Short mmCIF file of C-alpha atoms in Angstrom, two decimals:
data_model
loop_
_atom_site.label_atom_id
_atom_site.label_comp_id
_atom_site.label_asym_id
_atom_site.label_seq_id
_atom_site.Cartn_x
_atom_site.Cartn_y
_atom_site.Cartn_z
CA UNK A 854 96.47 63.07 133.34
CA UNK A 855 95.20 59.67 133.77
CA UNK A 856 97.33 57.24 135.27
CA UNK A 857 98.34 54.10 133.19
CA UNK A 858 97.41 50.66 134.78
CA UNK A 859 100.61 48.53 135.32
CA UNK A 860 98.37 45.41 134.33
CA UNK A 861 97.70 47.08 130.99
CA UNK A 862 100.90 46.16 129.69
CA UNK A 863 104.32 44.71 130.69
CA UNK A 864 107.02 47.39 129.63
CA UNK A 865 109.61 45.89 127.45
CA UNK A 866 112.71 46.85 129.21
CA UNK A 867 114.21 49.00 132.03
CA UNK A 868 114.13 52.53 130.11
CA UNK A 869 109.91 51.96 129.31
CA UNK A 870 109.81 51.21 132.87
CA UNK A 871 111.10 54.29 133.91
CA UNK A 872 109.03 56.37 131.15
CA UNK A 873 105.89 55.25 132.28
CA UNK A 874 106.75 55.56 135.86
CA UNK A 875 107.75 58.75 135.44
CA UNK A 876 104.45 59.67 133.44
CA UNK A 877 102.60 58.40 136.24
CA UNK A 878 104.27 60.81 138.59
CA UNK A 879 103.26 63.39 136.84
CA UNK A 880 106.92 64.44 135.90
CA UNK A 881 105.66 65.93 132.16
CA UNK A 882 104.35 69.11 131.10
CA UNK A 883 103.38 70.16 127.95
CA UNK A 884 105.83 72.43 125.86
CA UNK A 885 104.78 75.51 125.07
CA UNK A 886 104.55 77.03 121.25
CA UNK A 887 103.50 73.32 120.53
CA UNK A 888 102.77 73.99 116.78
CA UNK A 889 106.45 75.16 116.49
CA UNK A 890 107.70 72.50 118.43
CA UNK A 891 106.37 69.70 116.15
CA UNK A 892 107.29 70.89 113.48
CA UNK A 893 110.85 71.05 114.38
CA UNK A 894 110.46 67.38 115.55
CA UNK A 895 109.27 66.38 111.73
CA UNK A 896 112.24 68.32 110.16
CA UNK A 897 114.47 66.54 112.37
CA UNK A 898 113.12 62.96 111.68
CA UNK A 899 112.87 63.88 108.20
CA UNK A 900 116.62 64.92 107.69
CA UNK A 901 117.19 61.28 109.57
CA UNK A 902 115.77 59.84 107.63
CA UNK A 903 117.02 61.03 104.25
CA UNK A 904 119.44 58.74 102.49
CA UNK A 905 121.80 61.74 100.44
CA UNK A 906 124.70 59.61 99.50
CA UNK A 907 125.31 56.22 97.46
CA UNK A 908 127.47 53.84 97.69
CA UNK A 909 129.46 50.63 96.19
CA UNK A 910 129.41 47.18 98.52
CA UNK A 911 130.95 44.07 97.19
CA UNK A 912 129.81 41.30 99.12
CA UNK A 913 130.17 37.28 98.62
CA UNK A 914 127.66 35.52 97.54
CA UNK A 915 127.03 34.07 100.44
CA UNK A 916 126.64 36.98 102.32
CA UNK A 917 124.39 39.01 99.89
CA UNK A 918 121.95 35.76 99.31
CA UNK A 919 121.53 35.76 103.17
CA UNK A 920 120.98 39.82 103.18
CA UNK A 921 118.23 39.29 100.46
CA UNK A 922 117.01 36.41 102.54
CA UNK A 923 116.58 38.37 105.77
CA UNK A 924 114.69 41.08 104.07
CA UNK A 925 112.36 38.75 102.52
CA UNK A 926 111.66 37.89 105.81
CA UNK A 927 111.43 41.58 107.70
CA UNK A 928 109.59 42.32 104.43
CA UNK A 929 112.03 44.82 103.18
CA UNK A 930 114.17 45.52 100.54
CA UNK A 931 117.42 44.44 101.19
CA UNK A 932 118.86 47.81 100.28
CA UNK A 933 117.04 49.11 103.59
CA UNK A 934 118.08 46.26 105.94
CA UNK A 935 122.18 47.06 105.25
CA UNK A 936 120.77 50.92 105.54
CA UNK A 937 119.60 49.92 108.96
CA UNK A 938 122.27 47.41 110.11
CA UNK A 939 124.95 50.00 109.38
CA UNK A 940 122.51 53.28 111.11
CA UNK A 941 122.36 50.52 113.95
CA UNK A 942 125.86 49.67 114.36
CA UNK A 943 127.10 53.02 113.92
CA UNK A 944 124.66 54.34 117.27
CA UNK A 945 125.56 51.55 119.42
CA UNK A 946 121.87 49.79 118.99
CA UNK A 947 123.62 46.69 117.21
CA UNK A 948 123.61 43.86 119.36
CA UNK A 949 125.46 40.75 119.32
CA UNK A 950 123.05 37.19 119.64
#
């Protein structure tokens, strides 16, 4: 495996740190019945991914002109961005400023 320069690119936090250190020890192996493998890793992302059940939000105003705001600016509809900033909060990955 080749190794990966550390000037290539400056890892983004502690965890990529560690990934690509550990890549560069050699640590990884390939898994075996890779075919199989993958496509358990699709199925998985897919059911993720897969948005089953509706709901009713009542927002203000305020709140839901900001919401439409923000994913004007991400580029997404705003349906997606409370998707995501619920997923988010719900796994821990939501962040205070």
């Amino acid at each position: 495996m080749n190794k990966i320069s550390k000037k290539a690119f400056k890892p983004i936090d502690q965890e990529e740190k560690d990934l690509m250190e550990s890549i560069e020890r050699e640590e990884w192996q390939p898994v075996k019945n890779f075919g199989q493998e993958r496509k358990k890793a699709i199925e998985a992302a897919r059911n993720t991914l897969k948005k089953d059940k509706r709901i009713n939000l009542r927002l203000s105003q305020k709140d839901y002109q900001k919401i439409q705001i923000k994913a004007i600016e991400e580029g997404i509809p705003y349906q997606t961005l409370i998707s995501s900033i619920v997923h988010k909060y719900l796994n821990g990955s939501l962040t205070p400023r």
